[in-house]
mmCIF file of C-alpha atoms in Angstrom:
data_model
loop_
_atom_site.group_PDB
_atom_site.id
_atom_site.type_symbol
_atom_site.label_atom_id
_atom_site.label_comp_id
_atom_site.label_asym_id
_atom_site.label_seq_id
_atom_site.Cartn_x
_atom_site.Cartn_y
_atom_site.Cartn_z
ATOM 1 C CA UNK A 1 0.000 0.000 0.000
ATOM 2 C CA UNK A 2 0.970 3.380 -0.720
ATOM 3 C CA UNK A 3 1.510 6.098 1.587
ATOM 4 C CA UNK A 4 -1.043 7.980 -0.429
ATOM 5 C CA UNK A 5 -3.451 5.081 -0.292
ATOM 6 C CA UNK A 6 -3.012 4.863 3.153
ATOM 7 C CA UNK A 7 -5.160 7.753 3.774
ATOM 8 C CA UNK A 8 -8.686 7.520 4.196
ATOM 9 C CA UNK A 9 -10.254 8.709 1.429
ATOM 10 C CA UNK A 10 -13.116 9.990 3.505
ATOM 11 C CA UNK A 11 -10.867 12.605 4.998
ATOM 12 C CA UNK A 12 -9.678 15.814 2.888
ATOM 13 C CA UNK A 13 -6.202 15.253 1.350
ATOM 14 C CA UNK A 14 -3.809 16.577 -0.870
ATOM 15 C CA UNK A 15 -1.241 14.430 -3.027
ATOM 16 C CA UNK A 16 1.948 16.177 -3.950
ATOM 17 C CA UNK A 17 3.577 15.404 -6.996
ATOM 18 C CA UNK A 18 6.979 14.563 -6.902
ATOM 19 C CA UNK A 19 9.324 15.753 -9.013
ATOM 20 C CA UNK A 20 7.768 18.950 -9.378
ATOM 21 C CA UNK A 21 9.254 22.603 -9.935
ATOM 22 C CA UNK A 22 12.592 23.743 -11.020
ATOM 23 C CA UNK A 23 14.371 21.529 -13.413
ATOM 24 C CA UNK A 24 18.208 21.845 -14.146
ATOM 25 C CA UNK A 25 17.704 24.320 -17.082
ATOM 26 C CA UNK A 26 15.432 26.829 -15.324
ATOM 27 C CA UNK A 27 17.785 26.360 -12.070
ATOM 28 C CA UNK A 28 20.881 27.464 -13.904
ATOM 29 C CA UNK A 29 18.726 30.591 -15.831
ATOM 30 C CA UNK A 30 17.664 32.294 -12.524
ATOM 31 C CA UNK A 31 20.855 31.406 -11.082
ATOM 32 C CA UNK A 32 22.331 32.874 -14.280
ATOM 33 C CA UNK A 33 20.615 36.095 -13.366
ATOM 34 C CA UNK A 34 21.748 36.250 -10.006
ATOM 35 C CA UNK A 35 24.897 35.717 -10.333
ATOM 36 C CA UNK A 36 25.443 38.457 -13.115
ATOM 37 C CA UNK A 37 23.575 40.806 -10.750
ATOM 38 C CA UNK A 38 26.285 40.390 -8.200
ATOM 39 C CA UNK A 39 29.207 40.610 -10.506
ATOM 40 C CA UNK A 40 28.775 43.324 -12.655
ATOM 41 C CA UNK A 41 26.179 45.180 -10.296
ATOM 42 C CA UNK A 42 22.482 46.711 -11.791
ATOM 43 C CA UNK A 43 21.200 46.892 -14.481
ATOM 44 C CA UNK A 44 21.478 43.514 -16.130
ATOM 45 C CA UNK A 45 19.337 43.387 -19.366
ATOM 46 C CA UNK A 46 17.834 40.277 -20.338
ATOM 47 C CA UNK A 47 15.710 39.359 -24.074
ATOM 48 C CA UNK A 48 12.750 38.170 -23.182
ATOM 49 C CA UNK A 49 11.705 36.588 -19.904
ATOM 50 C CA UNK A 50 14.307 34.422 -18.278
ATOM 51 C CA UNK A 51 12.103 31.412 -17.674
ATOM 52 C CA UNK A 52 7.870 31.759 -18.138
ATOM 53 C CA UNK A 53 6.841 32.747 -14.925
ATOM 54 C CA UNK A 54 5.866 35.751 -13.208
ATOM 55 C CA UNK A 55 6.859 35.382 -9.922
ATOM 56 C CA UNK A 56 10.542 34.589 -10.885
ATOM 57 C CA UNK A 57 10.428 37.869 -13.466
ATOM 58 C CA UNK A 58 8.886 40.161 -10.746
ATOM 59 C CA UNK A 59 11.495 38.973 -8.414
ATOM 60 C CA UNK A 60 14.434 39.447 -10.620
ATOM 61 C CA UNK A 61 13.568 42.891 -11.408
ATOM 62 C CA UNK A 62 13.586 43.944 -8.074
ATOM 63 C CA UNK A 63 17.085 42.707 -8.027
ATOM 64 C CA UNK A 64 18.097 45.405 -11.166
ATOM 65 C CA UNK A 65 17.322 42.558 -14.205
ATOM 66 C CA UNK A 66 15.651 44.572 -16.996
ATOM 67 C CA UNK A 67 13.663 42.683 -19.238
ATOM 68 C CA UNK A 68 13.666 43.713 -23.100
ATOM 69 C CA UNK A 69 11.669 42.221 -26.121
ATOM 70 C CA UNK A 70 14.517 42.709 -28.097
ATOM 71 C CA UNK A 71 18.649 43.655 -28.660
ATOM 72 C CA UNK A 72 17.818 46.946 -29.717
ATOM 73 C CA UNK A 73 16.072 47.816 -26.216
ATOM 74 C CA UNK A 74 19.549 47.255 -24.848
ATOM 75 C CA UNK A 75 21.859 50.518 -24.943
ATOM 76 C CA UNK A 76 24.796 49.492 -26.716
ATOM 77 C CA UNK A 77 27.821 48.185 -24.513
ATOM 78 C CA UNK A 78 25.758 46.947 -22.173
ATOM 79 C CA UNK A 79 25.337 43.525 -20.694
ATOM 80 C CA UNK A 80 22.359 40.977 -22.132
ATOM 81 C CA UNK A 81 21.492 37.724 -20.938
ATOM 82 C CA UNK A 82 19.446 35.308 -23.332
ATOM 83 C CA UNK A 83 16.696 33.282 -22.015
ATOM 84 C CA UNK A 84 16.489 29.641 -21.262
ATOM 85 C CA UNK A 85 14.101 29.017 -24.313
ATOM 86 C CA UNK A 86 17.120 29.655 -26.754
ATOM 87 C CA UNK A 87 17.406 32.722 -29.800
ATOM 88 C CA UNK A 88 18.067 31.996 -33.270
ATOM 89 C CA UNK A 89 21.953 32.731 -34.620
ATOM 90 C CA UNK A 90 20.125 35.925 -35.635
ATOM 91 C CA UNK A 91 19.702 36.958 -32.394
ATOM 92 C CA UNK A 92 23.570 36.432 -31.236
ATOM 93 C CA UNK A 93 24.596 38.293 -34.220
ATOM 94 C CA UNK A 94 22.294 41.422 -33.531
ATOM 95 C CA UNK A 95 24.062 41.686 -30.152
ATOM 96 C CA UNK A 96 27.528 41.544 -31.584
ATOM 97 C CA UNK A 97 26.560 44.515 -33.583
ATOM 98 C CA UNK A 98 25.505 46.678 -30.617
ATOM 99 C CA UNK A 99 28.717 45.688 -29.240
ATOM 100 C CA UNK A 100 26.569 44.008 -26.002
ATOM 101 C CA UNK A 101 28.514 41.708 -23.854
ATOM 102 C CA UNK A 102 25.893 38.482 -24.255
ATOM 103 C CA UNK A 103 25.521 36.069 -21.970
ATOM 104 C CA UNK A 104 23.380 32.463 -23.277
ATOM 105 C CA UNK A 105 21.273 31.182 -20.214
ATOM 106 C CA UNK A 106 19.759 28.376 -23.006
ATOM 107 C CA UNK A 107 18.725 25.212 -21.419
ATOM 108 C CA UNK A 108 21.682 22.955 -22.678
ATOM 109 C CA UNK A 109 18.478 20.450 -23.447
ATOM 110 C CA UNK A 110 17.260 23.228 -25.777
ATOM 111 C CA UNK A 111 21.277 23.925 -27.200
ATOM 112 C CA UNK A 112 20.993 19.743 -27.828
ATOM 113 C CA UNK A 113 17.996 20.314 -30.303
ATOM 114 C CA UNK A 114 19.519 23.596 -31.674
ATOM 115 C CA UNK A 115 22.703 20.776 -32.414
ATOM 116 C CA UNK A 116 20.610 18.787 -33.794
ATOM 117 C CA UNK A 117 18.634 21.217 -35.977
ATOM 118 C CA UNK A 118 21.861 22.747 -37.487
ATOM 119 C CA UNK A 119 23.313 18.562 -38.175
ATOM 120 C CA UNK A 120 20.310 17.161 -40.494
ATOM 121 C CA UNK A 121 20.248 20.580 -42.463
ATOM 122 C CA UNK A 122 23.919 20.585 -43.504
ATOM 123 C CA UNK A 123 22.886 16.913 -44.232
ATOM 124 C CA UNK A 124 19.759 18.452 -46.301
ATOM 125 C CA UNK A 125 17.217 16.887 -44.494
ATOM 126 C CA UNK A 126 13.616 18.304 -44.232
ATOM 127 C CA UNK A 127 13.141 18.628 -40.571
ATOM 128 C CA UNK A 128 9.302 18.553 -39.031
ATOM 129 C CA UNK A 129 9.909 20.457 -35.740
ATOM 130 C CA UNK A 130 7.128 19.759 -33.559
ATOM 131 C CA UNK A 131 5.961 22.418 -31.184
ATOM 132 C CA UNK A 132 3.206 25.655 -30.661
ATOM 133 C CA UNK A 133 3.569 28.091 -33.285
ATOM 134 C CA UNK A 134 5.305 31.901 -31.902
ATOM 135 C CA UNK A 135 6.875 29.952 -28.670
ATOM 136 C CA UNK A 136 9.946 31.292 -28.226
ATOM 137 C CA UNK A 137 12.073 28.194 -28.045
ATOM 138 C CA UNK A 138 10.764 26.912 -31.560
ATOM 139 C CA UNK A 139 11.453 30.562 -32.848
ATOM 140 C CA UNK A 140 15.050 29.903 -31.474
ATOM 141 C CA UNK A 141 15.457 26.065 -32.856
ATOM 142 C CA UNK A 142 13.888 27.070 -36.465
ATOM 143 C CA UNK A 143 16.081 30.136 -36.980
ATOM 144 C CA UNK A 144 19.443 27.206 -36.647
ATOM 145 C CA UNK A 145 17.877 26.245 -40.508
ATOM 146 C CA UNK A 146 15.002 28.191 -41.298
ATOM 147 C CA UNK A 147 14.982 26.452 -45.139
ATOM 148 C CA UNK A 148 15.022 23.088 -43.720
ATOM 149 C CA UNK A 149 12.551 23.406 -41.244
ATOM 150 C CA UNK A 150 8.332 23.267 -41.012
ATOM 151 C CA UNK A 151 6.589 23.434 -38.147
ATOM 152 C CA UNK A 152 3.861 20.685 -37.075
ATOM 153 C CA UNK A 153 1.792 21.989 -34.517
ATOM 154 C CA UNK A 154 -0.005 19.285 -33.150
ATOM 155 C CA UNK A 155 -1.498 15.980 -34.681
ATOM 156 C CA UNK A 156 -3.850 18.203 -36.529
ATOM 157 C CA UNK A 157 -0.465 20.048 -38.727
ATOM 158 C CA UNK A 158 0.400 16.814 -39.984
ATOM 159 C CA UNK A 159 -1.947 16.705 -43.226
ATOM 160 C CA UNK A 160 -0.369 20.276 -44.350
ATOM 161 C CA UNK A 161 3.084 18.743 -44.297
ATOM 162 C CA UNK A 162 4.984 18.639 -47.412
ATOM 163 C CA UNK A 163 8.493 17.213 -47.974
ATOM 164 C CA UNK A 164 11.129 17.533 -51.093
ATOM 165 C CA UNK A 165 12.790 13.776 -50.414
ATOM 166 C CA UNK A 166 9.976 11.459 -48.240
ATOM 167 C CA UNK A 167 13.689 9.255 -47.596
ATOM 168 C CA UNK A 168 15.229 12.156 -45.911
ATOM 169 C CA UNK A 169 12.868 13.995 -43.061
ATOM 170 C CA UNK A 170 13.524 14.004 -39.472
ATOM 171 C CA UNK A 171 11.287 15.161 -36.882
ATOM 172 C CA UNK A 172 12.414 17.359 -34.035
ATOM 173 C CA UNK A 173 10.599 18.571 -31.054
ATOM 174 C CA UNK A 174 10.132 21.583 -28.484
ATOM 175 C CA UNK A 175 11.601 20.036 -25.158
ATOM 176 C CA UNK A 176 8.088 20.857 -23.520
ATOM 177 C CA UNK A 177 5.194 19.456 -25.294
ATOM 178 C CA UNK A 178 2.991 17.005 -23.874
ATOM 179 C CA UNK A 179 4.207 13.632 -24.349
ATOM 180 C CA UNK A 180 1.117 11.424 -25.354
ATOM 181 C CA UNK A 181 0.403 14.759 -27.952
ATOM 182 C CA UNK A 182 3.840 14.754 -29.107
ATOM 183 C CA UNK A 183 4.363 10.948 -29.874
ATOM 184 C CA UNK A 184 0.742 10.900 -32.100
ATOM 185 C CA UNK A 185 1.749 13.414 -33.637
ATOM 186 C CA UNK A 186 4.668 11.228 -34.487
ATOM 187 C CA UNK A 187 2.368 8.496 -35.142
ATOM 188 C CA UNK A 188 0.242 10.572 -38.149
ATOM 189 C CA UNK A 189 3.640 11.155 -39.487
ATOM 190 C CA UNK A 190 4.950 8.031 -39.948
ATOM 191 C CA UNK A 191 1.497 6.886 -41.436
ATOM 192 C CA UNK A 192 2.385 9.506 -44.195
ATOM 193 C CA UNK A 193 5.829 9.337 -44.524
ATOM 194 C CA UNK A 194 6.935 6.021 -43.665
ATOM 195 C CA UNK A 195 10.716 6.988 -44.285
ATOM 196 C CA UNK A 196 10.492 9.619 -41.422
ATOM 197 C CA UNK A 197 13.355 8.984 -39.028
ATOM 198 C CA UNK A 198 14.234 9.967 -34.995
ATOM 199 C CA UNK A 199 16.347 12.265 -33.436
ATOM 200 C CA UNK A 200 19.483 10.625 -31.474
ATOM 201 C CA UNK A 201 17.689 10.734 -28.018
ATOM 202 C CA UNK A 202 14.124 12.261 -27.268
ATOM 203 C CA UNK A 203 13.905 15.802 -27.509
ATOM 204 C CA UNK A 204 11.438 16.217 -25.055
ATOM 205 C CA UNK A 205 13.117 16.894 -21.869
ATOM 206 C CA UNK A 206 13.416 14.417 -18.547
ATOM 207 C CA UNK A 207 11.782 17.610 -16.076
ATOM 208 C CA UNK A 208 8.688 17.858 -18.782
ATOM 209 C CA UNK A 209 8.714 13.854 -18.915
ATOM 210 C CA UNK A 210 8.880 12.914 -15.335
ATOM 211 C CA UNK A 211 6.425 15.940 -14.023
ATOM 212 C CA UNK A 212 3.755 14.590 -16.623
ATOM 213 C CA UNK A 213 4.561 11.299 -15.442
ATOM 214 C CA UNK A 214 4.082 11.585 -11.800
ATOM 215 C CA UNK A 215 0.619 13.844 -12.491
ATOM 216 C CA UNK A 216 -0.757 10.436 -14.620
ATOM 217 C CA UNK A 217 -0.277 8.730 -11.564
ATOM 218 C CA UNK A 218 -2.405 11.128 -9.370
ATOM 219 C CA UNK A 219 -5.254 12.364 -11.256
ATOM 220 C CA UNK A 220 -7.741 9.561 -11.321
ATOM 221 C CA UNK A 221 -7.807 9.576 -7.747
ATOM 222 C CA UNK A 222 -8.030 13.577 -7.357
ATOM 223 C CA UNK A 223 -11.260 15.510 -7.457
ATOM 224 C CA UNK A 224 -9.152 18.354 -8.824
ATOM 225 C CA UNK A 225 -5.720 18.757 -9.813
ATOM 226 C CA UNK A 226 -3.871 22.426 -8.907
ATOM 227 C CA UNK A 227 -0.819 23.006 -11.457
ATOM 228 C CA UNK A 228 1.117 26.504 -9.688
ATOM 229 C CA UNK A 229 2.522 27.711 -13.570
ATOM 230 C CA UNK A 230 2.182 31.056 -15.653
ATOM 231 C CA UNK A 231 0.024 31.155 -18.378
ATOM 232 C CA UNK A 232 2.751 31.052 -20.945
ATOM 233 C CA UNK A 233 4.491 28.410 -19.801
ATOM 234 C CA UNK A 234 4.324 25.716 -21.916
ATOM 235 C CA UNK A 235 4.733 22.912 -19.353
ATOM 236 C CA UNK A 236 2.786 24.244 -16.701
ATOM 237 C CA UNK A 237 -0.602 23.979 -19.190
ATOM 238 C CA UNK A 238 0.725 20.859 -20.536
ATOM 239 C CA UNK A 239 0.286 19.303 -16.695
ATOM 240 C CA UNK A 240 -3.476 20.611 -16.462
ATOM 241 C CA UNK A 241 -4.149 19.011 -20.436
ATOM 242 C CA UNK A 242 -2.571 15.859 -18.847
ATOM 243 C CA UNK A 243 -4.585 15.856 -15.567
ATOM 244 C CA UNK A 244 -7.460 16.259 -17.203
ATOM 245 C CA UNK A 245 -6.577 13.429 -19.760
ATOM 246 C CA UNK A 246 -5.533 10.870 -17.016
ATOM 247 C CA UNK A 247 -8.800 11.107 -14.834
ATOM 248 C CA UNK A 248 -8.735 13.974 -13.029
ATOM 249 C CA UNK A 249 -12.368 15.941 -12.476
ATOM 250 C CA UNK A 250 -11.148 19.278 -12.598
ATOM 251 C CA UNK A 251 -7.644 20.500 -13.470
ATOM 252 C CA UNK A 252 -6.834 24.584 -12.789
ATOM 253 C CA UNK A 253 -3.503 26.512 -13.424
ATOM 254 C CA UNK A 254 -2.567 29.204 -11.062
ATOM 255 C CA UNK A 255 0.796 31.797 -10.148
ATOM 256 C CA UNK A 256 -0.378 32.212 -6.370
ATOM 257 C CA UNK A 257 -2.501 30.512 -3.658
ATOM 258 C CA UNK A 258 -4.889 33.672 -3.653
ATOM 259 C CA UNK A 259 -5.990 32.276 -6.984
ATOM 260 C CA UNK A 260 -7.726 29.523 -5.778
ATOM 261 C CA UNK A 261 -11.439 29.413 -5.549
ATOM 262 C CA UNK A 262 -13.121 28.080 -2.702
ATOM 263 C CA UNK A 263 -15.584 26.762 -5.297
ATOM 264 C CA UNK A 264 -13.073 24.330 -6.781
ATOM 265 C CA UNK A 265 -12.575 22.639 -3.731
ATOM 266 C CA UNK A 266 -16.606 22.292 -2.687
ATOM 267 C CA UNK A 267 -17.378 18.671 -2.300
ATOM 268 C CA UNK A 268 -13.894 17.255 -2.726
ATOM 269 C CA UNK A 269 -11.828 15.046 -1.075
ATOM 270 C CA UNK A 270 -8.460 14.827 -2.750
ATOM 271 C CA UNK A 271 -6.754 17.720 -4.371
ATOM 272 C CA UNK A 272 -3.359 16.948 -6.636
ATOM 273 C CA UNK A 273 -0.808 19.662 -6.158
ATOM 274 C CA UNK A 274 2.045 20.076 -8.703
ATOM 275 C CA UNK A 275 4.058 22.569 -10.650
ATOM 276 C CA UNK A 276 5.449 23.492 -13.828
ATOM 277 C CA UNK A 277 9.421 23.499 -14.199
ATOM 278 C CA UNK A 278 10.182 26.921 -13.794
ATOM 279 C CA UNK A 279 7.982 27.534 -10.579
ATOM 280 C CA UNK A 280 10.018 27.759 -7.286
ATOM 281 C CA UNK A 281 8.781 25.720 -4.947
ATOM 282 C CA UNK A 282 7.812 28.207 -2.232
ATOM 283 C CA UNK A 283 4.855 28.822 -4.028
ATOM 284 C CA UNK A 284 4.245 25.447 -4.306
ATOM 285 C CA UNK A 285 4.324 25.583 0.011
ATOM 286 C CA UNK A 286 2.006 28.871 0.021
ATOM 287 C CA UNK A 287 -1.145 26.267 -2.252
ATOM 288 C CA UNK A 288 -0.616 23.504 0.829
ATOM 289 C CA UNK A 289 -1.086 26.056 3.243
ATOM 290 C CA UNK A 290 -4.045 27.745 1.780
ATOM 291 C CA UNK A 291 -5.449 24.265 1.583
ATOM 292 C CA UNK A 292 -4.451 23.608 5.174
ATOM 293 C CA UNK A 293 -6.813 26.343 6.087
ATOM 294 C CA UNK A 294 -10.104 24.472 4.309
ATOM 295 C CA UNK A 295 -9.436 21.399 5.825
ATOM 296 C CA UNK A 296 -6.736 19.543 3.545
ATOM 297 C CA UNK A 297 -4.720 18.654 6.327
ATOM 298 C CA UNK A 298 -3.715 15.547 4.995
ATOM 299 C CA UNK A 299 -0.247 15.420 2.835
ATOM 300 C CA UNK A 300 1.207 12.471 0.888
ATOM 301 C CA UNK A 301 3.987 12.971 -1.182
ATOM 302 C CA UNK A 302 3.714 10.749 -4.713
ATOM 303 C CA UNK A 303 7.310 10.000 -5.818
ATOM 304 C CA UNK A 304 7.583 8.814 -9.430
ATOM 305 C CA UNK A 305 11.433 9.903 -10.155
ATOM 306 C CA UNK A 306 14.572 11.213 -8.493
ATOM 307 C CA UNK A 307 15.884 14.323 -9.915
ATOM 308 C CA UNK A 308 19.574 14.752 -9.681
ATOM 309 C CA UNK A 309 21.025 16.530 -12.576
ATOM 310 C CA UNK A 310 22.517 19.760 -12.653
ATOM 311 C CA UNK A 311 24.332 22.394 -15.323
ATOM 312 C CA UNK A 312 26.699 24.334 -14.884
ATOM 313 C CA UNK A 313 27.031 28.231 -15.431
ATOM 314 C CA UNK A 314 27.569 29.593 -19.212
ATOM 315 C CA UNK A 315 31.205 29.473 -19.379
ATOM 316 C CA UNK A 316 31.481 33.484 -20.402
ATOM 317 C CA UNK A 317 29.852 33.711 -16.632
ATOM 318 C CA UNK A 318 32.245 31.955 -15.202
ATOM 319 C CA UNK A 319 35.555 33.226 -16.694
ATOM 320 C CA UNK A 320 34.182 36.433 -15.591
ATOM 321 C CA UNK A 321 33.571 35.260 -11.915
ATOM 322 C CA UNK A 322 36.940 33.114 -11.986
ATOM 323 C CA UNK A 323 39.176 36.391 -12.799
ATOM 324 C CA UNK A 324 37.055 38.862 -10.155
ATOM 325 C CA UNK A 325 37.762 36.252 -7.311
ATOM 326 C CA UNK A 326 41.535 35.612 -8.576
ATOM 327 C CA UNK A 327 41.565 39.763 -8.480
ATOM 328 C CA UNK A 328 40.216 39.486 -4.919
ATOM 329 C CA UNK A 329 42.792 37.274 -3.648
ATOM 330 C CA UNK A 330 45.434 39.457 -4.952
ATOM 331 C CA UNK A 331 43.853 42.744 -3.642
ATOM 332 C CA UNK A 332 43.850 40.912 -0.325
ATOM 333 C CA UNK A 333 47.293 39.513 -0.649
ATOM 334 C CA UNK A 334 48.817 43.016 -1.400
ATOM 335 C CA UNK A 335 47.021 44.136 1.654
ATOM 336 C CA UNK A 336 48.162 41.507 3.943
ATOM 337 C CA UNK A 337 51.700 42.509 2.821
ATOM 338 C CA UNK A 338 51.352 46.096 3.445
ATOM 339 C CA UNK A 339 49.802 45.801 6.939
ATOM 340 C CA UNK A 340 52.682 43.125 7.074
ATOM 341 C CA UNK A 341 55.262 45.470 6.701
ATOM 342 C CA UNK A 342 54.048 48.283 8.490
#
């Protein structure tokens, strides 16, 4: 039996989905953020929002990050930080002309997929990237080839498809889709183009994987399933679609506990708690205690996977960060030795 079995169903409970949250890619973003912050002081500019959600944006730019739409909102000189979603060469190229000192917070999932992108082109492959039309990250992975590339937005983009060579197409992905969506999608493909071959390794990443994962597992036993996510993140409305899709009665997608309405939780019994991966999890703490308060006193944590990779910083970061601590130690030194000899 299950520890979230083990609670009678009679009494008002919530099951926690585990993993949940930050995943390595959004991690290293914010942390990118932060660290530049401390290093080169305020402002930091940054193209478009860091990672889709509002709390982490609003929280950043009380720190001094400055978020732009574009290069050309950055004065010239200045420092830029690119967003975990990835930018097209375009993009990189833009900043070089402003003479802006550019730092790439892309998810190295997302830089795998660019890789990949730029590999079957020079190969002359048509490549089918699946993903939402105007996201960012398939903006980023279709400018790496833009004449090789067609976008198939969902199963229902696969009859407009057309290909120059049906024994040389690929099909990509955006690392956050919905996994059941993403593999029919597949499915219809193959059906038309028999040929159609595989990336290397699933684009679709292991954080958008195992959180959809652990959320199948919950839903048909949860009244209604709570998903703490912005609106534009892709991820966090993919785990309400798969709530919904696995069983659950009602699935809602929030940024703060005061969103909840008492109305969703009238009559139930069990309430699924997740969140998307770029949601820190303190929010996620803030939903159990505002269900603590209406009786869901009850908390069993649902395990499906254990999370334990990390990236690293981007490596222009870290030179930067390696030569103002080696110029610390040597201010200090020559200190030491003048207090020395006096």
């Amino acid at each position: 039996m299950t520890e979230a079995q083990a609670i009678p169903q009679t009494r008002k409970r919530v099951l926690l989905a585990k993993p949940r949250g930050y995943c390595a890619g959004v991690d290293r973003a914010v942390q990118t953020v932060e660290e530049a912050l401390k290093l080169y002081g305020a402002p930091i500019y940054v193209r478009k929002q860091i990672v889709h959600n509002k709390h982490v944006v609003s929280t950043l730019e009380r720190q001094g990050a400055i978020f732009v739409e574009e290069n050309e909102e950055v004065p010239e000189g200045s420092i830029v930080i690119f967003s975990a979603h990835g930018v097209a060469p375009e993009v990189h190229e833009q900043a070089r002309e402003r003479s802006l000192k550019a730092i790439d917070a892309t998810c190295p999932l997302v830089t795998k997929v660019h890789q990949e992108a730029k590999r079957f082109a020079a190969e002359d492959y048509d490549i089918l990237l699946i993903g939402h039309e105007g996201h960012e990250e398939v903006i980023g992975t279709a400018g790496e080839a833009p004449a090789h590339v067609q976008l198939v937005d969902g199963p229902d983009g696969v009859d407009k498809v057309t290909v120059r060579d049906p024994s040389k197409v690929v099909w990509l992905s955006q690392t956050t889709l919905s996994v059941d969506e993403t593999m029919e999608t597949v499915a219809r493909l193959k059906r038309r183009l028999p040929m159609l071959q595989s990336p290397p390794s699933d684009d679709i990443c292991y954080a958008t994987s195992n959180r959809q994962h652990v959320v199948k597992q919950i839903a048909p036993d949860c009244d209604v399933v709570i998903v703490v996510g912005s609106r534009n993140s892709s991820n966090s409305v993919r785990l309400v679609e798969v709530a919904l899709d696995a069983g659950a009665r009602a699935g809602h997608l929030v940024d703060y506990a005061s969103e909840i309405a008492d109305e969703w939780l009238a009559g139930a019994t069990t309430v699924g708690l997740t969140s998307g991966a770029s949601v820190p999890d303190d929010l996620v703490m803030e939903v159990l205690d505002h269900l603590a308060e209406r009786g869901f006193t009850d908390v069993a944590e649902v395990t499906t996977a254990d999370e334990r990779l990390t990236f690293s910083l981007p490596q222009e970061l870290k030179r930067d960060m390696k030569a103002a601590a080696t110029a610390r130690s040597a201010e200090a030194a020559t200190l030491a030795a003048g207090a020395g000899r006096a």
